[in-house]
Coordinates of C-alpha atoms in Angstrom, one line a residue:
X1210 CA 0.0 0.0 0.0
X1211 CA 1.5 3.1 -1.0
X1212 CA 2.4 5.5 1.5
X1213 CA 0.1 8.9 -0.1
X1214 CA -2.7 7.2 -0.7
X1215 CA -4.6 8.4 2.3
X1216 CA -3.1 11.9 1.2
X1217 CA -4.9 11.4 -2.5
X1218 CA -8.3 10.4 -0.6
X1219 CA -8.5 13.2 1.3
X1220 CA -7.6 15.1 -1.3
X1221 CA -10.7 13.4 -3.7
X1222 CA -12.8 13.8 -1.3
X1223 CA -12.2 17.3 -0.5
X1224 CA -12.7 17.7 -4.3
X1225 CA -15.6 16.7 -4.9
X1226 CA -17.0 18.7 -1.8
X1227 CA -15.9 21.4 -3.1
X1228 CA -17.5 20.6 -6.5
X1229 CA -21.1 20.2 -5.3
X1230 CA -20.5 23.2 -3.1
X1231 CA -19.6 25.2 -6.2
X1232 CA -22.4 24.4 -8.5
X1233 CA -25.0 26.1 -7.7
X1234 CA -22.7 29.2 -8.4
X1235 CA -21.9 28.1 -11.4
X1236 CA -25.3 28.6 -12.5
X1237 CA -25.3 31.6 -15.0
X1238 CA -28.1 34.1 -15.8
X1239 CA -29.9 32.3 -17.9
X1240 CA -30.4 29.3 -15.3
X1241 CA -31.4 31.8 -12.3
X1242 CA -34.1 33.7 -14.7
X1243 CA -35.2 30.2 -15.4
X1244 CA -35.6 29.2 -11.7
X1245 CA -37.5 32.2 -10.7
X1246 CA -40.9 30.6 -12.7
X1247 CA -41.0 28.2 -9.7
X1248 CA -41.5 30.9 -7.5
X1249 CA -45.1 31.2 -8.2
X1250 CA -45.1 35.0 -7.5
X1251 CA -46.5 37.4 -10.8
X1252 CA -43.0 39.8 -9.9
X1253 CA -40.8 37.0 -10.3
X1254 CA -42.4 35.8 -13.6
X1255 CA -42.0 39.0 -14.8
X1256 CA -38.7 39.5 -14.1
X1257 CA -38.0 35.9 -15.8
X1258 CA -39.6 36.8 -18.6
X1259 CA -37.4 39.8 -19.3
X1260 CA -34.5 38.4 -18.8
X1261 CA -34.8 35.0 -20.8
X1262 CA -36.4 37.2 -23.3
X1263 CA -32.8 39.1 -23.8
X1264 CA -30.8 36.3 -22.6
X1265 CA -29.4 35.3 -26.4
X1266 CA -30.5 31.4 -25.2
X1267 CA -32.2 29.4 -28.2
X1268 CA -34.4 27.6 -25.5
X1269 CA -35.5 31.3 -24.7
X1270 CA -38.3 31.0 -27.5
X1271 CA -39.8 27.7 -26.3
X1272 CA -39.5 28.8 -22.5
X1273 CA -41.3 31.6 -23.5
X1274 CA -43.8 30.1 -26.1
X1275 CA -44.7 27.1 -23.3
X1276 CA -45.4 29.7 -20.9
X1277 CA -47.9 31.6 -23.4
X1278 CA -49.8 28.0 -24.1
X1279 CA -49.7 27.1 -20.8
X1280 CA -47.1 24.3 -21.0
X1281 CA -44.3 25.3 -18.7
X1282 CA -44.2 23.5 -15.6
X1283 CA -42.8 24.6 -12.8
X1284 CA -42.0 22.3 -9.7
X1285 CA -42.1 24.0 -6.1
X1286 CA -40.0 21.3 -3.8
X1287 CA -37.0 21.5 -6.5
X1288 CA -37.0 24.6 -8.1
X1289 CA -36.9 23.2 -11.7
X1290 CA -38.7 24.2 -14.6
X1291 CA -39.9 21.8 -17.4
X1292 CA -41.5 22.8 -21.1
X1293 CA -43.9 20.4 -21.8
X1294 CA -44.1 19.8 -25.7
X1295 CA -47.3 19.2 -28.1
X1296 CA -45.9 15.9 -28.5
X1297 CA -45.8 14.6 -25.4
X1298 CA -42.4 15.0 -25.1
X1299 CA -40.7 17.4 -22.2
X1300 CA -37.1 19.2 -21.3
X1301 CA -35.2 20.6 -18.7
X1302 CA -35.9 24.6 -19.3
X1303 CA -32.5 25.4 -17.7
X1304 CA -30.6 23.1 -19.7
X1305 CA -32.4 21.9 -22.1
X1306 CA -32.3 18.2 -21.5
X1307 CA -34.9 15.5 -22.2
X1308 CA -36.6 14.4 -18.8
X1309 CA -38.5 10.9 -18.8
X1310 CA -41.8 12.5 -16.8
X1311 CA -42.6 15.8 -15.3
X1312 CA -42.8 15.3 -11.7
X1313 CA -46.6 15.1 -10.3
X1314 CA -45.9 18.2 -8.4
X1315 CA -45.4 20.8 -11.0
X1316 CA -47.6 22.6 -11.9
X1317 CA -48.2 25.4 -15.2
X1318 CA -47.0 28.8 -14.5
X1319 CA -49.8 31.2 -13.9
X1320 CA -50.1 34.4 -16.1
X1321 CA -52.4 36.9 -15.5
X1322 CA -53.6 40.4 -17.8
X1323 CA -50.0 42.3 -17.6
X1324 CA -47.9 39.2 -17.9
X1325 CA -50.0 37.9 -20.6
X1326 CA -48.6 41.3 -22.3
X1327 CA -45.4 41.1 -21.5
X1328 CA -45.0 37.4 -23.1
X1329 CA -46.8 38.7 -26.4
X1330 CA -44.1 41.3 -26.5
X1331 CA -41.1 39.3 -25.5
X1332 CA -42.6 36.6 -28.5
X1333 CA -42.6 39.7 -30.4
X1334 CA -38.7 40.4 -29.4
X1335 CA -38.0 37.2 -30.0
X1336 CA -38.9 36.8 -33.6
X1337 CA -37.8 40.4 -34.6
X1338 CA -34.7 39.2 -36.2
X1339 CA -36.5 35.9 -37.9
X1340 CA -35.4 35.3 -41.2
X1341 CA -39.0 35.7 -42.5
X1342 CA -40.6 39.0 -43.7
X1343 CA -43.8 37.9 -42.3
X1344 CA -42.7 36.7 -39.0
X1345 CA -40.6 39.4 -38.5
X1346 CA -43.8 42.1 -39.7
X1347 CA -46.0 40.1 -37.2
X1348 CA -43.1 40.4 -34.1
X1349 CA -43.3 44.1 -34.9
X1350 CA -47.2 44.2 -34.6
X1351 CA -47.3 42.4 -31.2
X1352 CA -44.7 45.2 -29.9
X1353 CA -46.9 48.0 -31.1
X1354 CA -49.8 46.4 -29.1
X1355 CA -47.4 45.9 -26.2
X1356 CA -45.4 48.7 -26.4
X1357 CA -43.0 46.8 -23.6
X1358 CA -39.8 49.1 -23.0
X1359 CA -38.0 46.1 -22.6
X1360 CA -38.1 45.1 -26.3
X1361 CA -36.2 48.6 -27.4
X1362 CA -32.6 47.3 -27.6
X1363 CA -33.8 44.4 -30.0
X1364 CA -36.9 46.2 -32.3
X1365 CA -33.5 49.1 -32.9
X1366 CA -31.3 46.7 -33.7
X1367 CA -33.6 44.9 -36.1
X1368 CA -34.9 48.4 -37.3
X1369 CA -31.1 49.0 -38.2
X1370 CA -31.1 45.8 -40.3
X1371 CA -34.0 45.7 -41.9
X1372 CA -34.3 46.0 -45.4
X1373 CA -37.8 45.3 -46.2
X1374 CA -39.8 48.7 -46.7
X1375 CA -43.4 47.0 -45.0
X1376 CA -41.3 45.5 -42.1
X1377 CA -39.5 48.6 -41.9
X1378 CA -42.2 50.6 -41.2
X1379 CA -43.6 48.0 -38.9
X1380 CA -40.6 48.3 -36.7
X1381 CA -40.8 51.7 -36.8
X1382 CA -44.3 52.2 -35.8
X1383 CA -43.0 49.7 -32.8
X1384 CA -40.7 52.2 -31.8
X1385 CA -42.5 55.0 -31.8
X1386 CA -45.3 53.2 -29.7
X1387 CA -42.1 52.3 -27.3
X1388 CA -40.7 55.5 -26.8
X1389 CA -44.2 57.2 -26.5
X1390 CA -44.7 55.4 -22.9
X1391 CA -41.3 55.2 -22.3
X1392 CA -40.5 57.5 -19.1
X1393 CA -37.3 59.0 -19.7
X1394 CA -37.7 59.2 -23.3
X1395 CA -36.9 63.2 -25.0
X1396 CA -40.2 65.0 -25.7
X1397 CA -38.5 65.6 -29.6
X1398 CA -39.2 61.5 -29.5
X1399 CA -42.4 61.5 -27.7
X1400 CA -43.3 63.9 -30.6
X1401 CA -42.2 62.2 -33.6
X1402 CA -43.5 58.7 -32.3
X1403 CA -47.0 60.3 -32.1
X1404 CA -46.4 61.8 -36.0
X1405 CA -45.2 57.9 -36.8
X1406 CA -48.7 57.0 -34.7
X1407 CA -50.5 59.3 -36.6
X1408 CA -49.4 58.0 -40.1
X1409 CA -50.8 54.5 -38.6
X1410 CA -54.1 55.6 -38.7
X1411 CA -56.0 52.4 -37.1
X1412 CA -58.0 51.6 -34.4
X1413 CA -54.5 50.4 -33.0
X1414 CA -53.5 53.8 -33.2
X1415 CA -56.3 55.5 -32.0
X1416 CA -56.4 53.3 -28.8
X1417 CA -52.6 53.7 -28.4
X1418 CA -52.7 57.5 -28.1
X1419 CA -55.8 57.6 -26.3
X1420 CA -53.9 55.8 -23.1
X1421 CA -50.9 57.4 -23.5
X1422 CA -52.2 59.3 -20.1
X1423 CA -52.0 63.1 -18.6
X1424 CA -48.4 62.5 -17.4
X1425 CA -46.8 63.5 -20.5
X1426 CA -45.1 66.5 -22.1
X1427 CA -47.8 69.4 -22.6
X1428 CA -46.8 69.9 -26.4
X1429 CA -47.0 66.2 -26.5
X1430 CA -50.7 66.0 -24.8
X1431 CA -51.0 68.9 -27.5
X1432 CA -50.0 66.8 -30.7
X1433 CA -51.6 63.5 -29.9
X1434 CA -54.8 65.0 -29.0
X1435 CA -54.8 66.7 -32.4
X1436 CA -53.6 63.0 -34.1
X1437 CA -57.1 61.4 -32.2
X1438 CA -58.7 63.8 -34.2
X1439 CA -57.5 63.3 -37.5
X1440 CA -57.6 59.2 -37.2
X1441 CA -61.2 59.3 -35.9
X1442 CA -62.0 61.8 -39.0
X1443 CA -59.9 59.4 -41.2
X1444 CA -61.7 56.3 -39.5
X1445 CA -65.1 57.9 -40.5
X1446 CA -64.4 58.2 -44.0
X1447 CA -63.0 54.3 -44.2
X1448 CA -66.4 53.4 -42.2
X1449 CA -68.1 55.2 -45.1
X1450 CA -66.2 53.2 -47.4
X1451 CA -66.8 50.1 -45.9
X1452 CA -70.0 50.5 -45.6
X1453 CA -70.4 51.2 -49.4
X1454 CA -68.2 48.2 -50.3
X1455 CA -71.0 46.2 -48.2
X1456 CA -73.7 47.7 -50.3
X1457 CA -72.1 47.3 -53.4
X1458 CA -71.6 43.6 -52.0
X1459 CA -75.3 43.0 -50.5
X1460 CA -76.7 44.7 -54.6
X1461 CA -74.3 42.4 -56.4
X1462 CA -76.1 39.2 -54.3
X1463 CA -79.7 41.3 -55.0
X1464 CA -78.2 41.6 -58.3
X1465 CA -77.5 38.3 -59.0
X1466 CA -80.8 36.5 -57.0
X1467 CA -83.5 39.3 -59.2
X1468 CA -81.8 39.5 -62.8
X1469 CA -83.3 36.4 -63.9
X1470 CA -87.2 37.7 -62.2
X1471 CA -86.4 41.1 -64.3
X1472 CA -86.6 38.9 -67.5
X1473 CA -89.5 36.6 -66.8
X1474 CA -91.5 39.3 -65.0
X1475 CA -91.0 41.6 -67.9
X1476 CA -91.1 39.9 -71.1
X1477 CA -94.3 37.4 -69.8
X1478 CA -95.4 39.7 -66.7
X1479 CA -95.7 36.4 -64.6
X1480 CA -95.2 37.0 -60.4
X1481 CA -93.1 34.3 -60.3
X1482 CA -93.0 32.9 -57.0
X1483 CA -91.3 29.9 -57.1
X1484 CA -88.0 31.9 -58.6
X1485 CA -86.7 31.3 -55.0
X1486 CA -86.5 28.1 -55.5
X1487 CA -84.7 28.1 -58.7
X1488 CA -82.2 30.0 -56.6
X1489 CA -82.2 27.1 -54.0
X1490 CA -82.2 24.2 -56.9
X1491 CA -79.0 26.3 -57.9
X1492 CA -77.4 25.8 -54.2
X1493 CA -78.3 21.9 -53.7
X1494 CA -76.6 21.5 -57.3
X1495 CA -73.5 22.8 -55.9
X1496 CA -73.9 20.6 -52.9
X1497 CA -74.3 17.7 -54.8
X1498 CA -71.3 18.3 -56.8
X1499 CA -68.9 19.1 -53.9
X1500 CA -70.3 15.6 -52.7
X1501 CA -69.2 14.1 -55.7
X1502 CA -66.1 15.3 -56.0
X1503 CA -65.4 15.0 -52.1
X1504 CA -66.2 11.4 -52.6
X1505 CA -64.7 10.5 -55.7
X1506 CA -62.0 13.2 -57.2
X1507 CA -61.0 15.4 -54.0
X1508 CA -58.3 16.9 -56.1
X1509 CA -60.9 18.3 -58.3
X1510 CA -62.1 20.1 -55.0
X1511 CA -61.1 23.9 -56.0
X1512 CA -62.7 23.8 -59.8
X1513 CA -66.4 22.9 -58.1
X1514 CA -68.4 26.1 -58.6
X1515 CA -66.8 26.1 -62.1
X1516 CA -68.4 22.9 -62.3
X1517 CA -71.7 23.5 -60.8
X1518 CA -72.5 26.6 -62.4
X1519 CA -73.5 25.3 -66.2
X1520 CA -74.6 22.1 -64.2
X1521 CA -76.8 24.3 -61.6
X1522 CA -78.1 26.9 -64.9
X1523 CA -79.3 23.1 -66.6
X1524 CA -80.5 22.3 -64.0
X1525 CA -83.0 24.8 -62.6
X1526 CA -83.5 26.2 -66.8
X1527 CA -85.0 22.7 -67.1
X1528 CA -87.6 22.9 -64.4
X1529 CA -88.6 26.4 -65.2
X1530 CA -88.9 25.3 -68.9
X1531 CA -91.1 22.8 -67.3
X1532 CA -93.0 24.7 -65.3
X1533 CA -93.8 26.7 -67.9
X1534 CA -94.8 24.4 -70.1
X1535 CA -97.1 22.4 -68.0
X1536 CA -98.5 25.8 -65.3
X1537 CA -97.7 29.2 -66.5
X1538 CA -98.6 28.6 -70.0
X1539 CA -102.3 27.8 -69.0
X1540 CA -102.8 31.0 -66.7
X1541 CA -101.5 34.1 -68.9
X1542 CA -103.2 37.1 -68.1
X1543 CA -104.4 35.8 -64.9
X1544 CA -101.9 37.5 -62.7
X1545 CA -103.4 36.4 -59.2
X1546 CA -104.2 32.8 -60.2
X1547 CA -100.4 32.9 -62.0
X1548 CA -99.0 34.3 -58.0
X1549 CA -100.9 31.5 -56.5
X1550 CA -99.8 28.6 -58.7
X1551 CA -96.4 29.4 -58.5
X1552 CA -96.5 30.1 -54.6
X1553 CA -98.2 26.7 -54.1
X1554 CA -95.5 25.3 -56.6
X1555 CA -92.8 27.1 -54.0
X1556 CA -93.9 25.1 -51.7
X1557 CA -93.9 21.9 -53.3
X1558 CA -90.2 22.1 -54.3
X1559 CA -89.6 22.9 -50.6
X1560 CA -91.0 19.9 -49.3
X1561 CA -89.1 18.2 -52.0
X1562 CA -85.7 19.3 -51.4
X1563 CA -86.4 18.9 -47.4
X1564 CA -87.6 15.0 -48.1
X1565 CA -84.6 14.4 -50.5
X1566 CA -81.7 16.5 -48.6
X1567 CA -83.4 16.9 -44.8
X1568 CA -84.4 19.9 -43.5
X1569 CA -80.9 21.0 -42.4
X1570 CA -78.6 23.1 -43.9
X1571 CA -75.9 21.2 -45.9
X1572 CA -72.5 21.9 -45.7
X1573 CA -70.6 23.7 -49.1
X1574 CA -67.5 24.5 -49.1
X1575 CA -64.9 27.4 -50.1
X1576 CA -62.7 26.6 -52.9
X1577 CA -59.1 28.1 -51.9
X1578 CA -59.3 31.0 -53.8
X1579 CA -62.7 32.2 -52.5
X1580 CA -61.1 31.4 -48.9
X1581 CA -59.8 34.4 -46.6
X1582 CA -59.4 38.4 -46.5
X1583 CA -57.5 41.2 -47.2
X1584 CA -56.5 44.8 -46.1
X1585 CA -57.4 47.9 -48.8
X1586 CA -56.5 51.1 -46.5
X1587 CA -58.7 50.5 -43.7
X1588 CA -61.6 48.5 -44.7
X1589 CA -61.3 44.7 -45.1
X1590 CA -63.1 42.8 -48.2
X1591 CA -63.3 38.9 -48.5
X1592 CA -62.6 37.1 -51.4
X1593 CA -65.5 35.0 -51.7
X1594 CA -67.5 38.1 -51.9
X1595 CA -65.1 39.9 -54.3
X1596 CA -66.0 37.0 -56.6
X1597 CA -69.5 37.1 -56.1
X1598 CA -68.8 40.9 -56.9
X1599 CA -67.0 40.1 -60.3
X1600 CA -69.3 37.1 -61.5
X1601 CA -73.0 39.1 -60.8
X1602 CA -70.6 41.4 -63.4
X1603 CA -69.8 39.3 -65.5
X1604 CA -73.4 37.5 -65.7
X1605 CA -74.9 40.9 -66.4
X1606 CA -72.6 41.5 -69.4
X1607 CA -72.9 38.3 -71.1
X1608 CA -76.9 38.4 -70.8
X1609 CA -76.7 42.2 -72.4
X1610 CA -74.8 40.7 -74.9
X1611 CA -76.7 38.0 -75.4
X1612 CA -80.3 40.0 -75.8
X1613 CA -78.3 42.2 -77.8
X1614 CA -76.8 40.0 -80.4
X1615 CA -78.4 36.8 -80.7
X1616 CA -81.2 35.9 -82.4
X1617 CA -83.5 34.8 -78.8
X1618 CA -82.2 37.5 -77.7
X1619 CA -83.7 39.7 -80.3
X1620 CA -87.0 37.8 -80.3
X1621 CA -87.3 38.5 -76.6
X1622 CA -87.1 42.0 -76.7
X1623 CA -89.6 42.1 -79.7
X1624 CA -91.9 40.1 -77.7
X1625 CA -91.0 42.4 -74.7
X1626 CA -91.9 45.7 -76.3
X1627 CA -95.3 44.4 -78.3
X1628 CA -96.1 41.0 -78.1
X1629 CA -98.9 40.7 -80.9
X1630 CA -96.7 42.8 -83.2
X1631 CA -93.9 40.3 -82.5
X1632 CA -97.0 37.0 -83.4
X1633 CA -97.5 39.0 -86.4
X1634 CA -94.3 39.0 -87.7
X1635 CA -93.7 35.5 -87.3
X1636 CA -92.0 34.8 -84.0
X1637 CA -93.4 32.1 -82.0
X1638 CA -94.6 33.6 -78.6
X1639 CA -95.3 30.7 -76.9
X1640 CA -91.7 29.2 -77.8
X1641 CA -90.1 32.6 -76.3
X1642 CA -92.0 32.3 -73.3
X1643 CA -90.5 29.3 -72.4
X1644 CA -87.1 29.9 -73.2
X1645 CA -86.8 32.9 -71.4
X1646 CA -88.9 31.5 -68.4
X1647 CA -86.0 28.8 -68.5
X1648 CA -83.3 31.7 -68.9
X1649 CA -84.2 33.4 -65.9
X1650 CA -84.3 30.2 -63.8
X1651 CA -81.3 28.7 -65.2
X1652 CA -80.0 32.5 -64.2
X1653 CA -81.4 32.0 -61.1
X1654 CA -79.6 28.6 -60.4
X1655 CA -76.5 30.3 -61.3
X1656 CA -77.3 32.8 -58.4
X1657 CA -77.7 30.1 -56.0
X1658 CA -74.1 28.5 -57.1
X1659 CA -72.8 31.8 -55.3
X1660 CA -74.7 32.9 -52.8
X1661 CA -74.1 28.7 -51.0
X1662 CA -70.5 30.3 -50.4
X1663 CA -72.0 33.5 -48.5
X1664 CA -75.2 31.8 -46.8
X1665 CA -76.9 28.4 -45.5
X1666 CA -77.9 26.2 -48.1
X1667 CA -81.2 25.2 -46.7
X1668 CA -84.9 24.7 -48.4
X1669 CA -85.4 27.9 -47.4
X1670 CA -82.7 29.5 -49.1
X1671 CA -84.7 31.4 -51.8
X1672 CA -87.3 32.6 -49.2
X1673 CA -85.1 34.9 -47.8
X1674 CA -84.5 36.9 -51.2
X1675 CA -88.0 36.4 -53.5
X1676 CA -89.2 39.8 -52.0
X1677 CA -86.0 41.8 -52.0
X1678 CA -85.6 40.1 -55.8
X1679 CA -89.5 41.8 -56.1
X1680 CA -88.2 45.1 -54.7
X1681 CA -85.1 45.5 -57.1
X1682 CA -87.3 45.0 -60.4
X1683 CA -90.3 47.2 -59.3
X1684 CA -87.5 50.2 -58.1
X1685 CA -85.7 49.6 -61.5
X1686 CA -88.2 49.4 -64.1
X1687 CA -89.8 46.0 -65.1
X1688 CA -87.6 44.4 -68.0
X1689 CA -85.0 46.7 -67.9
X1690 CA -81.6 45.2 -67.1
X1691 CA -79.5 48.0 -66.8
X1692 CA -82.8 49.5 -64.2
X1693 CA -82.7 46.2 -62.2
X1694 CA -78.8 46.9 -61.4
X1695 CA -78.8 50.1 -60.7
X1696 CA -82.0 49.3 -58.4
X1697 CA -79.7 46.5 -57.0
X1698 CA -77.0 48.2 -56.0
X1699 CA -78.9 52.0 -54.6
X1700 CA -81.0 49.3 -52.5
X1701 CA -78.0 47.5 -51.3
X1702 CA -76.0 50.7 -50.2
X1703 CA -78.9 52.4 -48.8
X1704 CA -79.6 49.3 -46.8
X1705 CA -76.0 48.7 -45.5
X1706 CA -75.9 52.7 -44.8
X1707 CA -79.2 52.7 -42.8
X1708 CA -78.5 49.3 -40.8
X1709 CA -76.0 51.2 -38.1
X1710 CA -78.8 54.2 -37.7
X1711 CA -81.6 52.1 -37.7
X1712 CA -81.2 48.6 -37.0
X1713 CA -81.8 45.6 -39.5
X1714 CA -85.2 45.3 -39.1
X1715 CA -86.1 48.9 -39.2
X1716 CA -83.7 49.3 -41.9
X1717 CA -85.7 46.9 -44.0
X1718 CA -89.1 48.6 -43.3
X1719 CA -87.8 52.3 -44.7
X1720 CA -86.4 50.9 -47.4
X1721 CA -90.0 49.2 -48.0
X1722 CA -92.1 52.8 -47.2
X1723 CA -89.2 54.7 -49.4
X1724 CA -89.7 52.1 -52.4
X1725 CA -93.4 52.6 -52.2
X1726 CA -93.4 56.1 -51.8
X1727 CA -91.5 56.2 -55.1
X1728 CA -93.7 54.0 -57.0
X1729 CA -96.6 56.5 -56.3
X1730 CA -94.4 59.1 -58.0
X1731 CA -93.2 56.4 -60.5
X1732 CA -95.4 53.3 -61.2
X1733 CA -92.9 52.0 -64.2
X1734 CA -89.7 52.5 -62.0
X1735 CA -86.7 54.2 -62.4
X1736 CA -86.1 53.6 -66.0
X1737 CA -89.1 52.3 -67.7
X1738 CA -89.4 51.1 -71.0
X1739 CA -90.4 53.1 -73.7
X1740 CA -91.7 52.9 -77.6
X1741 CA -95.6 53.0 -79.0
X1742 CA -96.6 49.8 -77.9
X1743 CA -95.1 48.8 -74.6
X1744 CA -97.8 46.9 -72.9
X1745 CA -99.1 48.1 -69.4

């Protein structure tokens, strides 16, 4: 036995004493900030937050993300922190090491209204300097809403290099809302951030400078109040414009549902009251093809209203062919007995659809490109109704081109302005009646193709838009196209304008007194038709 070996025990020993005394200094920064989450007190989490927000660590992001989500786990009795993962899966905050199970006596880290704020902006830090344009715009956003002081260093240090102009901006709006609540910031700063605030010009905006408080600069009080008055006078005018754009949405729908009722109800004069359901027959078509092409040829799924819409014009042109073959035909000049065949026949197809489909709404779907939003200025517009916009055009230039240069088209308008002039000169009436009572069905059917991407495709459907279809031709002038959409839209716009004022409801009910008001000063409508022989 060698005579230092009880020297080099000692000496081990004393070692690794010394060892486990010294690591718990060891710890750096980064470890302490992690350890406070276990102290279950809203300072402390604060004060984590912060500093693993700066820290530089890459598990900062998850730490931080966990905690927003509600997955970090904090355990009293050791003081160690664990980020649970979506998968199951969970790590050692501090280190960063895979741990088998969190222990049963951790618990998530509680957040409450300011710390919720605090994470958004220390997310918002954290992705300033992402590599994406659109992560980076979005970590600038969440700053502006936070307006955290901590988050300076990083949103000027990103601002200085960035090179997108749109993130650019965003980061500079960020710090302007920064150094508007930042204490000890110069008034000169306080005063351009609320110029950069101003620029903004959103609700965002608005709310940010209306908090900003009484404790600031008087010329700074000055210049922001002034700014709340220019956004709210610029908010007005976008409210206006948004409010128009929903008009000129909700006529392009009226539009769409009464140009096919403008051509039956003024070439044959028939009070078609089944052309609600034509509209409906139009929606189930597109149900039934989305089924089919769920079913059998998913990939197919974004060209289905392409599809449906000759299928759904075949579709409800062949029933009101038949229908006018086998009802109208028999009751012309019998206006009442004509309103209460084809209400009676409304109801039919109703039960119909109900015992064929069920009387719950059916499910169609949004192709991709009809799916989503986005930002003009201040107002927001949707694609599926930016589409609906563009096809009721569309629609309403090919059926102006088709009364204009085809041969039916022709004929109609002959039979239109003097029916027994038009027998006379050898045009078969009765075959032009039920062409163009099959025209403005199949129109009709095309109608419901888009309005199943805006409403409930139900046996109801048409219901809701047989009397605002009514409204539109009376207002316009009865077999005038270019009268039904300019009757479409001035109905539409009105409406959406009077809705704030007045309510739905009421909104409804003045455009109904205003409509017949008008006809008492108008009976034919806004641009009636005109030659020697227009029939009353």
């Amino acid at each position: 036995m060698p005579a230092n070996l009880p020297a080099r025990l000692c000496t081990l020993v004393l070692s690794l004493f010394l060892i486990a005394v010294a690591l718990p200094a060891l710890a750096g920064p980064f470890e302490d900030a992690v350890a406070k989450f276990a102290n279950d007190e809203f300072s402390d989490t604060e004060e984590a937050i912060g500093a693993v927000a700066t820290s530089g660590n890459p598990l900062a992001y998850p730490i931080i993300s966990a905690l927003q989500d509600g997955r970090l786990m904090a355990d009293p009795d050791t003081k160690k922190v664990f980020v649970t993962g979506t998968d199951g899966n969970s790590i050692d905050a501090a280190s960063g090491a895979t741990v088998a199970n969190v222990p049963d006596s951790a618990s998530a880290v509680r957040l409450n209204n300011r710390l919720r704020r605090s994470v958004d902006a220390a997310l918002g830090s954290l992705t300033l300097m992402s590599p994406d344009v659109a992560m980076r715009i979005q970590a600038a956003r969440s700053v502006f809403k936070s307006h955290e002081e901590s988050a300076l260093p990083v949103v000027e240090k990103a601002l200085a290099k960035e090179t997108s102009r749109t993130a650019k901006a965003a980061l500079g709006e960020a710090r302007a809302a920064i150094l508007l609540y930042k204490a000890d910031a110069s008034e000169v700063d306080k005063l351009k951030a609320v110029a950069i605030i101003k620029a903004r010009g959103d609700q965002e905006a608005l709310a940010l400078l209306t908090d900003i408080g009484s404790d600031q600069p008087a010329s700074v009080t000055k210049a922001a109040a002034g700014a709340i008055g220019s956004i709210q006078n610029s908010l007005a005018v976008w409210s206006m414009v948004q409010n128009a754009w929903y008009g000129l949405s909700l006529g392009s729908v009226l539009l769409l549902a009464a140009i096919g009722l403008a051509i039956t109800f003024g070439v044959m004069g028939v009070i078609n009251m089944a052309h609600g359901e034509m509209v409906m027959l139009g929606a189930y078509t597109t149900f039934v093809v989305q089924e089919m092409i769920r079913t059998r040829y998913p990939a197919l799924f974004d060209y289905s209203l392409l599809i449906a819409v000759p299928l759904a014009f075949l579709v409800s042109g062949a029933i009101g062919v038949l229908i006018e073959r086998s009802i109208i035909r028999f009751l012309y000049g019998r206006p009442l007995e004509t309103l209460l065949a084809t209400w009676g026949l409304s109801l039919v197809l109703q039960q119909a659809v109900r015992t064929a489909f069920g009387p719950t709404n059916r499910e169609v779907g949004n192709p991709s490109w009809m799916s989503g939003a986005f930002e003009l200025g201040q107002i927001t517009i949707t694609y599926n109704r930016l589409w609906i916009f563009c096809f009721t055009l569309a629609v309403f230039a090919i059926l102006l081109a088709m009364l204009r240069y085809t041969a039916l088209g022709l004929e109609m308008r002959a039979v239109t302005q003097n029916r027994r002039m038009a027998a006379s000169m050898g045009i078969a009436t009765s075959r032009v009646d039920a062409l163009t009572f099959g025209l403005g069905s199949g129109i009709a059917g095309i109608a419901g193709v888009a309005l199943s991407q805006i409403d409930n495709v139900s046996p109801n459907l048409g219901q809701s838009y047989i009397i605002d279809s009514f409204m539109v031709v009376v207002f316009g002038g009865v077999g005038n196209l270019w009268g039904t959409l300019v009757g479409a839209f001035s109905l539409g716009i009105a409406n959406k304008f009077l809705e704030p004022v007045a309510g739905a409801v009421l909104g409804k009910i003045a455009i109904l007194v205003l409509i017949i008001l008008f006809i008492q000063k108008r009976p034919r409508g806004l641009f009636a038709l005109k030659g020697r022989a227009v029939e009353a």
